[in-house]
Amino acid sequence: MTTPPPLASGPEGPDALRPLLAAVLDALRDGRQARGGPLPAGGPAAVGARITDAVGDVLPDDGDPDALRTLVRALAEGAADPADPLCAAHLHGPPLAVAAAADLAASVLNPSLDSWDQAPAASALEAIVTRELAHEIGLADSLVTTGGTESNQLALLLAREAHGGSVRLVCGANAHHSLPRAAWLLGLPDPVIVPAPNGTLDPAALNEALTRFTGPFLVAATAGTTDAGLIDPLPEIAGLCAAHGTRLHIDAAYGGGLVFSDRHREKLAGLEAAHTVTLDLHKLGWQPVAAGLLAVARPRELTVLHQHADYLNADDDTEAGLPDLLGRSLRTTRRPDVLKIAVTFRTLGRTGLGALVDQVCARAREFAALVQDHPGFELYDGPVISTVLFRPVPATDDAVAALRRTLLHDGRAVLGRARLDGRLWLKVTLLNPHTRPDELAGLLKLVEGTNPG
């Protein structure tokens, strides 16, 4: 009889994992060295060819004992590395080592947060941490999600149910695409899109919309836009919502991490007035994906998520004191993403997390100053969080787009793109607290010297 392969957990798990982890770490190192930069050179065709070669037969008749090393190395060689200072396009930050290590433990133990008997300790940990995280931003409780898209959809769902089955979304033209998509998925009326001149929601236009259209409404404001990292005027918006008796959701997937910083926390004034708040800790929280949350002001509203499945939350089990977890998510099987969050918070503390936030915000200001002082570039505006928009002067939008693609194809830098004021801008999102000022200067010099082909 063939001996089954070893398991990750159980009494033999640690000994089985040690050589495998060594192989993974070696493969990550070798792949990073082979890549030699922020992302692989050659574009999609070249990367696809290398991955096809590494994979070979996806499901061969006989297994390959070296598959772990081979595929991890190939993935590392073909990765866009968010820890590289020249990889600065998106809200896709480098995870902390301690958080990644905690995530390994979550994978090994493999609890599923759909019933207490699958996750006794994890369910208790999640309840404690989510409640305290919500208190941190002035609300009562929170749910763990996969990120901003799921959180925003949950916020609309809770609003719909609170209003008896229908609500109309009112959001700025700067709102994340997941909000109108969530309205569509939930069968809600077409959203009212409010102008966002200068990249932030216009309170006067919001007031006019709330006066002119028929509700009930859910107003969605943004604390940290994906294009420029801008924050809507939250206190004014909260005041308008209160005056109109309108529910308020704040999408703080990006900017919510400012709450950890004594220096930047005031930018989130008004957050505590929201009924629901989206927060992503895989952005300004340095967690491995996924680490999203939806904070709620009224925990009783979560009862609409309740479902009964006798094999998971039988009434007599619940009455006997076993926690009912099905009302904590739209998902059933659910990994304990809260573990890495809890480990990070305990390891770094508020001071440590705040220092990371302050560092990336400072790097953004430094990069903006370099751009502003350079006669060959135009700066969109000073950064609000850690995003900087700039473009060569003079350059057409087509030239800006081509320059970005040239850097991507050559594997030299990963820059984002954003369209504001009718023009296309290069976007740098700084989420790596280890980035040095000389590396920022090197990035600008690289852009300056790139001739799009």
Tab-separated table of C-alpha atoms in Angstrom, residues 122-341:
chain	number	residue	atom	x	y	z
A	122	ALA	CA	-10.206	31.289	15.748
A	123	SER	CA	-13.861	32.234	16.245
A	124	ALA	CA	-13.104	33.659	19.689
A	125	LEU	CA	-10.091	35.570	18.330
A	126	GLU	CA	-12.121	36.995	15.464
A	127	ALA	CA	-14.877	38.203	17.788
A	128	ILE	CA	-12.385	40.028	20.021
A	129	VAL	CA	-10.266	41.597	17.278
A	130	THR	CA	-13.119	42.700	15.011
A	131	ARG	CA	-14.903	44.400	17.891
A	132	GLU	CA	-11.777	46.276	18.990
A	133	LEU	CA	-10.948	47.294	15.413
A	134	ALA	CA	-14.414	48.763	15.017
A	135	HIS	CA	-13.991	50.701	18.266
A	136	GLU	CA	-10.727	52.082	16.854
A	137	ILE	CA	-12.694	53.970	14.189
A	138	GLY	CA	-15.626	54.839	16.427
A	139	LEU	CA	-18.100	52.092	15.459
A	140	ALA	CA	-19.451	49.086	17.347
A	141	ASP	CA	-18.453	45.903	15.531
A	142	SER	CA	-16.942	44.660	12.273
A	143	LEU	CA	-16.929	41.674	9.961
A	144	VAL	CA	-13.891	40.167	8.228
A	145	THR	CA	-14.155	40.321	4.431
A	146	THR	CA	-11.968	39.616	1.420
A	147	GLY	CA	-11.537	43.337	0.791
A	148	GLY	CA	-13.221	46.525	-0.320
A	149	THR	CA	-15.422	44.950	-2.978
A	150	GLU	CA	-17.056	42.516	-0.558
A	151	SER	CA	-17.267	45.146	2.186
A	152	ASN	CA	-18.968	47.661	-0.097
A	153	GLN	CA	-21.444	45.061	-1.286
A	154	LEU	CA	-22.254	44.129	2.317
A	155	ALA	CA	-22.757	47.804	3.164
A	156	LEU	CA	-25.324	48.158	0.378
A	157	LEU	CA	-27.013	44.923	1.420
A	158	LEU	CA	-27.361	46.101	5.029
A	159	ALA	CA	-28.701	49.458	3.825
A	160	ARG	CA	-31.238	47.762	1.540
A	161	GLU	CA	-32.521	45.569	4.333
A	162	ALA	CA	-32.616	48.444	6.830
A	163	HIS	CA	-34.898	50.281	4.395
A	164	GLY	CA	-37.255	47.378	3.832
A	165	GLY	CA	-35.813	45.988	0.640
A	166	SER	CA	-34.843	48.967	-1.495
A	167	VAL	CA	-32.385	51.834	-1.278
A	168	ARG	CA	-30.731	54.073	-3.851
A	169	LEU	CA	-26.978	54.537	-3.880
A	170	VAL	CA	-25.700	58.102	-4.086
A	171	CYS	CA	-21.960	58.326	-4.667
A	172	GLY	CA	-19.376	60.571	-6.229
A	173	ALA	CA	-17.971	60.145	-9.703
A	174	ASN	CA	-14.749	59.337	-7.834
A	175	ALA	CA	-16.252	56.326	-6.026
A	176	HIS	CA	-14.755	52.852	-6.361
A	177	HIS	CA	-16.242	50.809	-9.195
A	178	SER	CA	-17.376	48.127	-6.733
A	179	LEU	CA	-20.123	50.404	-5.383
A	180	PRO	CA	-22.231	50.817	-8.547
A	181	ARG	CA	-21.516	47.186	-9.378
A	182	ALA	CA	-22.834	46.153	-5.962
A	183	ALA	CA	-25.994	48.168	-6.619
A	184	TRP	CA	-26.434	46.249	-9.874
A	185	LEU	CA	-25.797	42.883	-8.224
A	186	LEU	CA	-28.335	43.623	-5.497
A	187	GLY	CA	-31.010	44.715	-7.956
A	188	LEU	CA	-31.065	48.306	-6.700
A	189	PRO	CA	-32.057	51.359	-8.767
A	190	ASP	CA	-29.407	53.004	-10.893
A	191	PRO	CA	-27.078	55.022	-8.631
A	192	VAL	CA	-27.160	58.788	-8.484
A	193	ILE	CA	-23.652	59.854	-9.490
A	194	VAL	CA	-22.646	63.161	-7.927
A	195	PRO	CA	-19.938	65.303	-9.570
A	196	ALA	CA	-16.483	65.120	-8.031
A	197	PRO	CA	-14.570	68.141	-9.339
A	198	ASN	CA	-10.941	68.099	-8.291
A	199	GLY	CA	-11.343	64.400	-7.485
A	200	THR	CA	-13.564	64.656	-4.401
A	201	LEU	CA	-17.325	64.566	-3.957
A	202	ASP	CA	-18.929	68.010	-4.148
A	203	PRO	CA	-21.087	68.639	-1.017
A	204	ALA	CA	-23.246	71.229	-2.778
A	205	ALA	CA	-24.015	68.766	-5.582
A	206	LEU	CA	-24.723	66.079	-2.998
A	207	ASN	CA	-27.181	68.343	-1.201
A	208	GLU	CA	-28.910	69.101	-4.504
A	209	ALA	CA	-29.168	65.376	-5.342
A	210	LEU	CA	-30.591	64.468	-1.928
A	211	THR	CA	-33.142	67.250	-2.316
A	212	ARG	CA	-34.144	66.490	-5.902
A	213	PHE	CA	-34.294	62.697	-6.018
A	214	THR	CA	-36.573	60.342	-4.131
A	215	GLY	CA	-35.035	58.110	-1.467
A	216	PRO	CA	-34.366	56.244	0.684
A	217	PHE	CA	-30.665	56.718	-0.017
A	218	LEU	CA	-27.304	55.329	0.919
A	219	VAL	CA	-24.659	58.012	0.488
A	220	ALA	CA	-21.207	56.529	-0.107
A	221	ALA	CA	-18.200	58.757	0.522
A	222	THR	CA	-14.567	57.850	-0.104
A	223	ALA	CA	-11.571	58.163	2.209
A	224	GLY	CA	-8.700	57.421	-0.131
A	225	THR	CA	-9.561	57.272	-3.830
A	226	THR	CA	-7.775	54.679	-5.928
A	227	ASP	CA	-6.616	57.224	-8.489
A	228	ALA	CA	-5.074	59.961	-6.346
A	229	GLY	CA	-5.580	58.957	-2.708
A	230	LEU	CA	-7.979	61.829	-2.083
A	231	ILE	CA	-10.416	62.054	0.825
A	232	ASP	CA	-13.932	63.400	0.413
A	233	PRO	CA	-14.985	66.192	2.833
A	234	LEU	CA	-16.323	63.694	5.372
A	235	PRO	CA	-17.598	66.103	8.075
A	236	GLU	CA	-19.630	68.092	5.531
A	237	ILE	CA	-21.012	64.927	3.958
A	238	ALA	CA	-21.898	63.496	7.374
A	239	GLY	CA	-23.686	66.729	8.233
A	240	LEU	CA	-25.720	66.615	5.023
A	241	CYS	CA	-26.655	62.979	5.654
A	242	ALA	CA	-27.828	63.874	9.152
A	243	ALA	CA	-29.829	66.831	7.854
A	244	HIS	CA	-31.530	64.704	5.185
A	245	GLY	CA	-31.983	61.667	7.437
A	246	THR	CA	-29.839	59.634	5.068
A	247	ARG	CA	-27.667	56.634	5.752
A	248	LEU	CA	-23.884	57.085	5.259
A	249	HIS	CA	-21.278	54.560	4.143
A	250	ILE	CA	-17.591	55.507	3.949
A	251	ASP	CA	-15.289	53.501	1.736
A	252	ALA	CA	-12.011	53.871	3.623
A	253	ALA	CA	-10.388	50.805	2.095
A	254	TYR	CA	-7.236	52.825	1.420
A	255	GLY	CA	-7.345	55.733	3.845
A	256	GLY	CA	-8.668	53.844	6.859
A	257	GLY	CA	-5.146	52.882	7.891
A	258	LEU	CA	-4.489	56.544	8.754
A	259	VAL	CA	-6.396	55.859	11.967
A	260	PHE	CA	-3.231	54.258	13.401
A	261	SER	CA	-1.212	57.461	12.984
A	262	ASP	CA	-1.437	60.298	15.505
A	263	ARG	CA	-0.074	62.593	12.787
A	264	HIS	CA	-2.608	61.724	10.075
A	265	ARG	CA	-5.662	60.483	11.954
A	266	GLU	CA	-7.395	63.873	11.798
A	267	LYS	CA	-7.796	63.414	8.023
A	268	LEU	CA	-10.483	60.859	8.882
A	269	ALA	CA	-12.611	63.240	10.960
A	270	GLY	CA	-16.230	62.304	10.329
A	271	LEU	CA	-15.564	58.588	9.995
A	272	GLU	CA	-17.328	57.886	13.264
A	273	ALA	CA	-20.571	59.369	11.857
A	274	ALA	CA	-20.930	56.573	9.289
A	275	HIS	CA	-23.339	53.683	9.557
A	276	THR	CA	-20.782	51.427	7.844
A	277	VAL	CA	-17.084	51.758	6.987
A	278	THR	CA	-14.910	49.717	4.635
A	279	LEU	CA	-11.321	49.093	5.716
A	280	ASP	CA	-8.571	47.086	3.993
A	281	LEU	CA	-5.558	46.072	6.064
A	282	HIS	CA	-3.819	44.600	3.017
A	283	LYS	CA	-3.239	48.224	2.055
A	284	LEU	CA	-2.137	50.507	4.922
A	285	GLY	CA	-1.892	47.521	7.264
A	286	TRP	CA	0.775	45.501	5.419
A	287	GLN	CA	-1.130	42.225	5.541
A	288	PRO	CA	-1.036	39.427	2.984
A	289	VAL	CA	-4.181	39.465	0.868
A	290	ALA	CA	-6.904	39.185	1.993
A	291	ALA	CA	-7.546	41.306	5.075
A	292	GLY	CA	-10.690	43.388	4.646
A	293	LEU	CA	-13.274	44.547	7.167
A	294	LEU	CA	-16.686	46.136	7.233
A	295	ALA	CA	-17.291	48.083	10.428
A	296	VAL	CA	-20.887	48.726	11.501
A	297	ALA	CA	-22.446	51.220	13.893
A	298	ARG	CA	-25.516	49.064	14.629
A	299	PRO	CA	-24.580	45.409	15.185
A	300	ARG	CA	-28.255	44.427	15.380
A	301	GLU	CA	-28.476	45.068	11.636
A	302	LEU	CA	-26.227	42.047	11.079
A	303	THR	CA	-29.113	39.756	11.976
A	304	VAL	CA	-30.269	40.010	8.351
A	305	LEU	CA	-27.241	37.883	7.409
A	306	HIS	CA	-28.403	35.022	9.606
A	307	GLN	CA	-28.930	31.659	7.948
A	308	HIS	CA	-29.846	28.325	9.482
A	309	ALA	CA	-28.116	25.096	8.532
A	310	ASP	CA	-28.727	22.316	11.020
A	311	TYR	CA	-25.292	20.758	10.484
A	312	LEU	CA	-23.576	24.067	11.323
A	313	ASN	CA	-25.793	25.980	13.780
A	314	ALA	CA	-28.544	23.729	15.071
A	315	ASP	CA	-30.912	25.523	17.437
A	316	ASP	CA	-30.181	23.232	20.369
A	317	ASP	CA	-26.409	23.746	19.909
A	318	THR	CA	-26.884	27.509	19.850
A	319	GLU	CA	-29.114	27.392	22.912
A	320	ALA	CA	-26.440	25.303	24.648
A	321	GLY	CA	-23.908	28.088	24.106
A	322	LEU	CA	-22.103	27.189	20.866
A	323	PRO	CA	-21.585	30.437	18.896
A	324	ASP	CA	-23.523	30.851	15.657
A	325	LEU	CA	-21.046	32.043	12.993
A	326	LEU	CA	-23.149	31.979	9.821
A	327	GLY	CA	-24.334	35.534	10.395
A	328	ARG	CA	-20.770	36.868	10.340
A	329	SER	CA	-20.283	36.613	6.579
A	330	LEU	CA	-21.924	35.944	3.233
A	331	ARG	CA	-19.362	33.172	2.813
A	332	THR	CA	-19.595	29.722	4.385
A	333	THR	CA	-16.111	28.207	4.391
A	334	ARG	CA	-13.888	31.019	5.635
A	335	ARG	CA	-10.226	31.024	6.640
A	336	PRO	CA	-9.023	32.799	9.828
A	337	ASP	CA	-7.592	35.934	8.213
A	338	VAL	CA	-7.941	37.594	11.598
A	339	LEU	CA	-4.890	35.698	12.933
A	340	LYS	CA	-2.324	37.626	10.890
A	341	ILE	CA	-4.056	40.901	11.823
